[in-house]
Short mmCIF file of C-alpha atoms in Angstrom, two decimals:
data_model
loop_
_atom_site.label_atom_id
_atom_site.label_comp_id
_atom_site.label_asym_id
_atom_site.label_seq_id
_atom_site.Cartn_x
_atom_site.Cartn_y
_atom_site.Cartn_z
CA MET A 475 39.23 74.01 115.01
CA ILE A 476 41.52 75.98 112.49
CA GLY A 477 44.59 77.28 113.92
CA MET A 478 47.62 78.45 113.03
CA GLU A 479 48.91 75.25 112.58
CA ILE A 480 47.63 75.41 108.69
CA ILE A 481 49.07 78.93 107.67
CA TYR A 482 52.17 78.10 109.65
CA ALA A 483 52.39 75.11 106.93
CA ALA A 484 51.97 77.31 104.32
CA LEU A 485 54.47 79.17 104.75
CA GLY A 486 56.70 76.68 105.28
CA LEU A 487 56.01 75.26 101.91
CA PHE A 488 56.18 78.36 100.42
CA PHE A 489 59.89 79.19 101.98
CA PHE A 490 61.21 75.49 100.78
CA TYR A 491 59.27 76.70 97.04
CA THR A 492 61.72 79.68 97.48
CA ALA A 493 65.14 77.84 98.47
CA TYR A 494 64.52 75.16 95.63
CA SER A 495 64.51 78.90 92.80
CA ALA A 496 67.03 79.54 94.49
CA LEU A 497 69.32 76.70 94.59
CA ARG A 498 68.19 75.82 90.73
CA ARG A 499 68.63 79.40 89.22
CA GLY A 500 71.85 79.88 91.43
CA ALA A 501 75.42 78.89 91.01
CA GLY A 502 78.21 77.54 94.30
CA GLN A 503 77.48 80.08 97.05
CA GLY A 504 73.47 80.25 95.89
CA ALA A 505 73.25 77.19 97.90
CA ALA A 506 73.49 79.46 101.04
CA LEU A 507 70.67 81.25 99.98
CA ALA A 508 68.85 77.60 99.52
CA GLY A 509 69.80 76.40 102.78
CA PHE A 510 69.22 79.40 105.23
CA TRP A 511 65.53 79.74 103.72
CA GLY A 512 65.47 75.50 103.59
CA LEU A 513 65.96 75.47 106.99
CA TYR A 514 63.59 78.70 108.18
CA GLY A 515 60.81 76.40 106.14
CA LEU A 516 61.53 73.64 108.35
CA HIS A 517 61.15 75.46 111.19
CA PHE A 518 57.17 76.60 110.65
CA ILE A 519 55.92 73.42 108.60
CA ALA A 520 58.04 71.02 111.67
CA GLY A 521 59.10 73.90 114.98
CA SER A 522 56.20 72.92 117.14
CA ALA A 523 57.62 69.40 117.20
CA PHE A 524 60.66 70.43 117.78
CA ASN A 525 62.19 70.77 120.97
CA ASP A 526 64.17 73.72 122.20
CA PHE A 527 67.55 72.43 121.59
CA SER A 528 66.84 71.60 118.07
CA ASN A 529 64.78 74.34 117.61
CA GLY A 530 67.90 76.99 118.51
CA LEU A 531 70.09 74.71 116.53
CA ILE A 532 68.33 75.77 113.35
CA ILE A 533 68.29 79.16 114.47
CA ILE A 534 72.73 79.01 114.68
CA GLY A 535 72.42 77.15 111.03
CA MET A 536 70.65 79.99 109.46
CA THR A 537 72.68 82.26 111.44
CA PHE A 538 75.60 80.64 110.05
CA LEU A 539 74.28 80.80 106.50
CA ALA A 540 73.26 84.42 106.38
CA LEU A 541 77.27 85.35 107.48
CA CYS A 542 77.40 83.69 104.03
CA MET A 543 74.88 85.39 102.29
CA ARG A 544 76.21 89.03 100.93
CA SER A 545 72.85 90.46 99.69
CA ARG A 546 73.02 90.81 96.73
CA SER A 547 76.48 89.06 95.23
CA LEU A 548 74.55 85.91 96.46
CA MET A 549 71.13 86.24 94.38
CA PRO A 550 70.16 83.53 91.76
CA ALA A 551 70.62 84.54 88.12
CA GLY A 552 66.80 86.22 87.67
CA VAL A 553 66.15 87.23 91.22
CA GLU A 554 67.81 90.36 90.65
CA ALA A 555 65.10 92.15 88.88
CA LEU A 556 61.43 91.09 90.11
CA PRO A 557 59.14 89.48 86.72
CA LEU A 558 56.15 92.02 86.88
CA SER A 559 56.26 93.49 83.99
CA GLY A 560 54.84 97.20 83.00
CA SER A 561 51.99 95.34 80.98
CA VAL A 562 50.76 93.84 83.78
CA LEU A 563 50.68 96.37 85.81
CA ALA A 564 49.06 99.18 83.51
CA GLY A 565 46.30 96.64 82.00
CA GLU A 566 46.00 96.04 78.64
CA ASP A 567 44.73 99.67 77.84
CA GLY A 568 47.49 101.49 79.89
CA ALA A 569 45.26 103.43 80.61
CA LYS A 570 46.88 105.23 84.01
CA ASN A 571 43.93 105.99 85.68
CA ASN A 572 42.65 102.49 84.90
CA SER A 573 45.84 101.29 86.12
CA MET A 574 45.63 103.28 89.90
CA VAL A 575 42.56 101.19 90.68
CA ARG A 576 43.52 98.03 88.98
CA LEU A 577 46.40 98.89 92.32
CA LEU A 578 44.42 99.73 94.83
CA LEU A 579 41.24 97.61 94.22
CA PRO A 580 43.44 94.47 95.91
CA LEU A 581 44.49 96.47 98.84
CA LEU A 582 40.97 98.02 99.88
CA VAL A 583 40.04 94.25 100.48
CA VAL A 584 42.45 93.50 102.75
CA PRO A 585 41.23 95.08 105.81
CA LEU A 586 37.77 94.96 104.93
CA VAL A 587 37.86 91.30 104.36
CA ALA A 588 40.34 91.49 107.46
CA VAL A 589 37.27 92.76 109.76
CA LEU A 590 34.84 90.92 108.19
CA PHE A 591 36.42 88.22 109.07
CA VAL A 592 36.83 88.97 112.96
CA LEU A 593 32.83 90.08 113.29
CA ALA A 594 32.05 86.85 111.93
CA ALA A 595 34.29 84.47 113.48
CA PRO A 596 32.54 83.84 116.80
CA TRP A 597 29.55 83.20 115.05
CA MET A 598 31.41 80.61 112.54
CA HIS A 599 30.48 76.89 114.55
CA TRP A 600 31.07 73.46 113.95
CA HIS A 601 29.53 70.97 115.86
CA GLY A 602 28.79 73.13 118.43
CA ARG A 603 32.72 73.74 118.66
CA PRO A 604 34.10 77.28 117.45
CA LEU A 605 35.50 76.65 113.48
CA ILE A 606 38.44 79.26 113.91
CA ASP A 607 40.38 79.57 117.15
CA PRO A 608 39.71 82.41 119.09
CA LYS A 609 43.07 82.70 120.61
CA ARG A 610 44.25 83.54 116.69
CA ALA A 611 40.79 85.01 115.20
CA ASN A 612 42.97 88.02 114.34
CA GLN A 613 46.07 86.80 112.66
CA ILE A 614 44.11 83.88 110.42
CA GLY A 615 41.60 86.90 109.09
CA TYR A 616 44.91 88.97 108.32
CA VAL A 617 45.91 85.70 106.46
CA LEU A 618 42.80 84.95 104.58
CA ALA A 619 42.17 88.80 103.54
CA THR A 620 45.71 89.08 102.07
CA LEU A 621 45.35 86.25 100.32
CA ALA A 622 41.53 87.44 99.70
CA GLY A 623 43.64 90.69 98.28
CA LEU A 624 45.88 88.27 96.27
CA VAL A 625 42.46 86.73 94.11
CA VAL A 626 41.48 90.28 92.84
CA ALA A 627 44.75 91.07 92.32
CA TRP A 628 44.89 88.08 90.14
CA TRP A 629 41.45 88.84 88.59
CA ARG A 630 41.91 92.37 88.10
CA LEU A 631 45.39 92.08 86.76
CA ARG A 632 45.46 89.17 84.58
CA PRO A 633 48.98 87.63 85.21
CA PRO A 634 50.92 84.54 84.45
CA ALA A 635 49.94 81.98 86.87
CA GLY A 636 52.85 81.56 88.36
CA LEU A 637 53.76 85.34 88.96
CA PRO A 638 52.58 86.36 92.12
CA PHE A 639 54.70 83.17 93.53
CA ALA A 640 57.46 83.70 91.42
CA SER A 641 57.71 87.52 92.78
CA GLY A 642 57.21 86.60 96.06
CA SER A 643 59.70 83.93 96.36
CA ALA A 644 62.12 86.57 94.64
CA LEU A 645 60.92 89.87 97.11
CA VAL A 646 61.62 87.36 99.63
CA CYS A 647 65.63 86.56 98.18
CA ARG A 648 66.20 90.47 97.40
CA VAL A 649 65.23 91.22 101.05
CA GLY A 650 67.57 88.34 102.62
CA TRP A 651 67.68 87.30 105.59
CA PRO A 652 66.64 90.95 107.96
CA LEU A 653 63.22 89.36 106.89
CA VAL A 654 63.29 86.95 110.10
CA LEU A 655 64.56 89.72 112.54
CA PRO A 656 60.49 90.72 113.56
CA GLN A 657 60.00 86.96 114.31
CA ILE A 658 63.65 87.07 116.49
CA LEU A 659 63.60 90.36 117.58
CA ALA A 660 60.19 89.67 119.11
CA THR A 661 61.03 86.61 121.50
CA LEU A 662 63.36 89.23 123.12
CA GLY A 663 60.45 90.65 125.07
CA GLY A 664 60.27 86.84 126.86
CA VAL A 665 63.91 86.32 127.13
CA TYR A 666 63.58 89.22 129.14
CA MET A 667 61.25 88.78 131.03
CA ALA A 668 62.50 85.48 132.29
CA ALA A 669 65.69 87.28 133.19
CA GLY A 670 63.92 89.53 135.04
CA VAL A 671 64.89 92.64 133.43
CA ASN A 672 61.63 94.31 133.51
CA GLN A 673 61.71 94.03 137.83
CA GLN A 674 65.05 95.81 137.55
CA LEU A 675 64.00 98.18 135.86
CA GLY A 676 61.05 98.61 138.09
CA ALA A 677 63.02 98.83 140.85
CA LEU A 678 65.41 101.35 139.28
CA LEU A 679 62.77 103.56 137.75
CA THR A 680 61.10 103.14 141.16
CA ILE A 681 64.04 104.98 142.72
CA ILE A 682 64.56 107.60 140.02
CA LEU A 683 60.98 109.21 139.18
CA PRO A 684 59.20 111.14 142.09
CA ALA A 685 56.34 108.49 143.60
CA GLY A 686 53.11 110.19 142.60
CA ASN A 687 53.78 111.80 139.86
CA GLU A 688 51.25 111.05 137.22
CA LEU A 689 53.79 113.52 134.46
CA ALA A 690 56.65 111.79 135.75
CA ALA A 691 55.22 108.35 135.39
CA VAL A 692 53.70 108.85 132.08
CA LEU A 693 57.07 110.52 130.24
CA GLY A 694 58.95 107.23 132.15
CA TYR A 695 56.84 104.76 130.17
CA THR A 696 56.86 106.25 126.74
CA THR A 697 59.82 107.47 126.57
CA GLY A 698 61.42 104.02 127.84
CA MET A 699 59.32 102.23 124.98
CA MET A 700 61.05 104.40 122.12
CA LEU A 701 64.49 104.01 123.35
CA VAL A 702 64.33 100.82 124.56
CA SER A 703 62.75 100.38 120.71
CA ALA A 704 64.92 101.77 119.16
CA LEU A 705 67.78 100.25 121.19
CA VAL A 706 66.63 96.32 120.23
CA GLY A 707 64.87 97.94 116.82
CA ASN A 708 61.68 96.38 117.74
CA ALA A 709 58.84 97.59 119.60
CA PHE A 710 56.98 93.98 120.49
CA ALA A 711 60.58 93.27 122.52
CA ALA A 712 60.60 96.32 124.48
CA PHE A 713 56.91 95.73 125.74
CA PRO A 714 57.55 93.14 127.73
CA ILE A 715 60.06 95.15 129.50
CA LEU A 716 58.51 98.66 130.30
CA PHE A 717 54.49 97.34 130.61
CA GLY A 718 56.25 95.20 133.21
CA ALA A 719 58.75 97.78 135.14
CA LEU A 720 56.32 100.78 134.88
CA GLY A 721 52.35 100.08 132.91
CA LEU A 722 51.24 97.63 135.04
CA PRO A 723 52.49 98.87 138.44
CA VAL A 724 52.20 102.17 138.55
CA LEU A 725 50.08 103.29 135.91
CA VAL A 726 47.51 100.49 136.08
CA GLN A 727 47.92 99.49 139.70
CA SER A 728 48.58 103.10 141.39
CA PHE A 729 46.68 105.32 139.06
CA GLY A 730 43.62 103.08 138.30
CA LEU A 731 44.27 103.11 134.14
CA SER A 732 42.69 100.43 132.37
CA PRO A 733 45.65 98.17 130.79
CA ALA A 734 44.40 98.18 126.99
CA PRO A 735 45.19 101.87 126.67
CA VAL A 736 48.62 101.66 128.67
CA ALA A 737 49.35 99.13 126.70
CA ALA A 738 48.01 100.61 123.04
CA ILE A 739 49.76 104.08 123.45
CA GLY A 740 52.43 102.49 125.02
CA MET A 741 52.78 100.14 121.47
CA LEU A 742 52.37 102.92 119.23
CA CYS A 743 55.52 104.97 121.57
CA GLY A 744 57.71 102.01 120.63
CA PHE A 745 56.77 102.36 117.13
CA SER A 746 57.73 105.65 117.24
CA GLY A 747 61.07 104.24 118.30
CA THR A 748 61.71 101.98 115.17
CA LEU A 749 61.00 104.54 112.70
CA LEU A 750 64.55 106.16 114.45
CA THR A 751 66.88 103.49 114.31
CA PRO A 752 69.00 101.20 112.11
CA MET A 753 68.99 98.68 114.40
CA ALA A 754 64.60 98.20 112.80
CA VAL A 755 66.39 96.52 109.80
CA ASN A 756 63.42 95.21 107.72
CA PHE A 757 62.09 98.69 108.03
CA ASN A 758 64.52 101.15 107.72
CA ILE A 759 67.86 99.97 105.94
CA VAL A 760 65.88 97.16 103.48
CA PRO A 761 63.78 99.90 101.75
CA VAL A 762 67.17 101.58 101.06
CA SER A 763 68.40 98.57 99.64
CA LEU A 764 65.02 97.74 97.15
CA LEU A 765 64.91 101.71 96.12
CA GLY A 766 68.64 102.23 95.45
CA LEU A 767 68.69 105.22 97.24
CA GLN A 768 72.67 105.76 98.07
CA ASP A 769 72.03 107.28 101.72
CA ARG A 770 71.48 104.43 104.11
CA PHE A 771 69.76 106.69 106.79
CA ALA A 772 67.82 108.43 104.07
CA VAL A 773 64.26 106.30 105.00
CA ILE A 774 65.08 107.59 108.95
CA ARG A 775 65.55 111.29 107.87
CA ALA A 776 62.17 111.31 106.24
CA GLN A 777 60.39 109.26 109.13
CA ILE A 778 61.94 111.61 111.95
CA PRO A 779 59.00 114.50 112.27
CA ALA A 780 56.71 112.00 112.06
CA ALA A 781 57.79 109.83 114.34
CA LEU A 782 58.17 112.68 117.04
CA PHE A 783 54.63 113.59 116.57
CA VAL A 784 53.30 110.26 117.29
CA PHE A 785 55.54 110.10 120.40
CA ALA A 786 54.79 113.20 121.42
CA GLY A 787 50.47 113.03 120.97
CA ASN A 788 50.54 109.62 122.52
CA THR A 789 52.37 110.67 125.61
CA PHE A 790 49.90 113.79 125.63
CA LEU A 791 47.42 111.78 125.70
CA LEU A 792 48.04 108.79 128.05
CA TYR A 793 48.67 111.63 130.48
CA VAL A 794 45.58 113.40 130.07
CA LEU A 795 44.00 109.72 130.65
CA THR A 796 46.61 109.22 134.16
CA PHE A 797 45.39 112.86 135.05
CA PHE A 798 42.12 112.55 134.94
CA GLU A 799 41.65 109.46 135.91
CA GLY A 800 43.68 110.02 139.30
CA HIS A 801 41.71 113.50 140.12
CA SER A 802 38.26 111.62 139.49
CA SER A 803 38.80 108.75 142.08
CA PRO A 804 37.28 108.98 145.44
#
């Protein structure tokens, strides 16, 4: 059965390559960059073989190395500019329309292949057993779709053989430590659940919110998802807290909603919160650095209208579902 272990190992090898490239092209302080990505690659390859204490030491070591990294001052030579020439993007003829098609086609391949793979995965068997891990079909499909998009881009743009790997490694080095934040922040949800934060928050909200009021329950859930996501910088960390505090006991069990729309709408409200906070460094601060913008909060300011629109629309949708479900029940 094909699971995530193969993908994790491939990612680990890529980060080892990034560490090697940083060490080979860097001088002096470049060792911190190489050590950071080397430990990250080790975590992907052998993390499941280590105990929790050993994995914790790896994270502490990465944190120490991240403190030694000073964004561009630690960039190895040649990393500052991505090695992607304009002739590769524009194509041999340099025609603007043709180059746009060349760039757009690989992007369209990714969602198409991902959807087809997810639909076909349940039918893939080997000697009577599933070939793809059913619990990981979505993740595996997305990775394979991304590789398919890379193959199409390679075929259409005809870059040098090692250019995708060199460009990917250079981009990883340029983004730096914020690249690992989604993985680290996602674990906060489990930590909060283990600490009983959702139970304490649920007890507090039960006292504050009026019992049996659909609007109050919906606003408490969606607003809480947005605010907690903005506070911790990640909707995946906020979801276990609010879903355990209000989503499951109130909206699902009390008002009879299906867990699927409650979870999906809650995550969308959480995503609107990540658009409003500098805590979501990988979404809102890293693009400022990559684009060379002078205003550190330029990305957040541009996203505020869309974030509020998404939040208001999903809050209204969840209230409509709650209202009709509550009044249609016998």
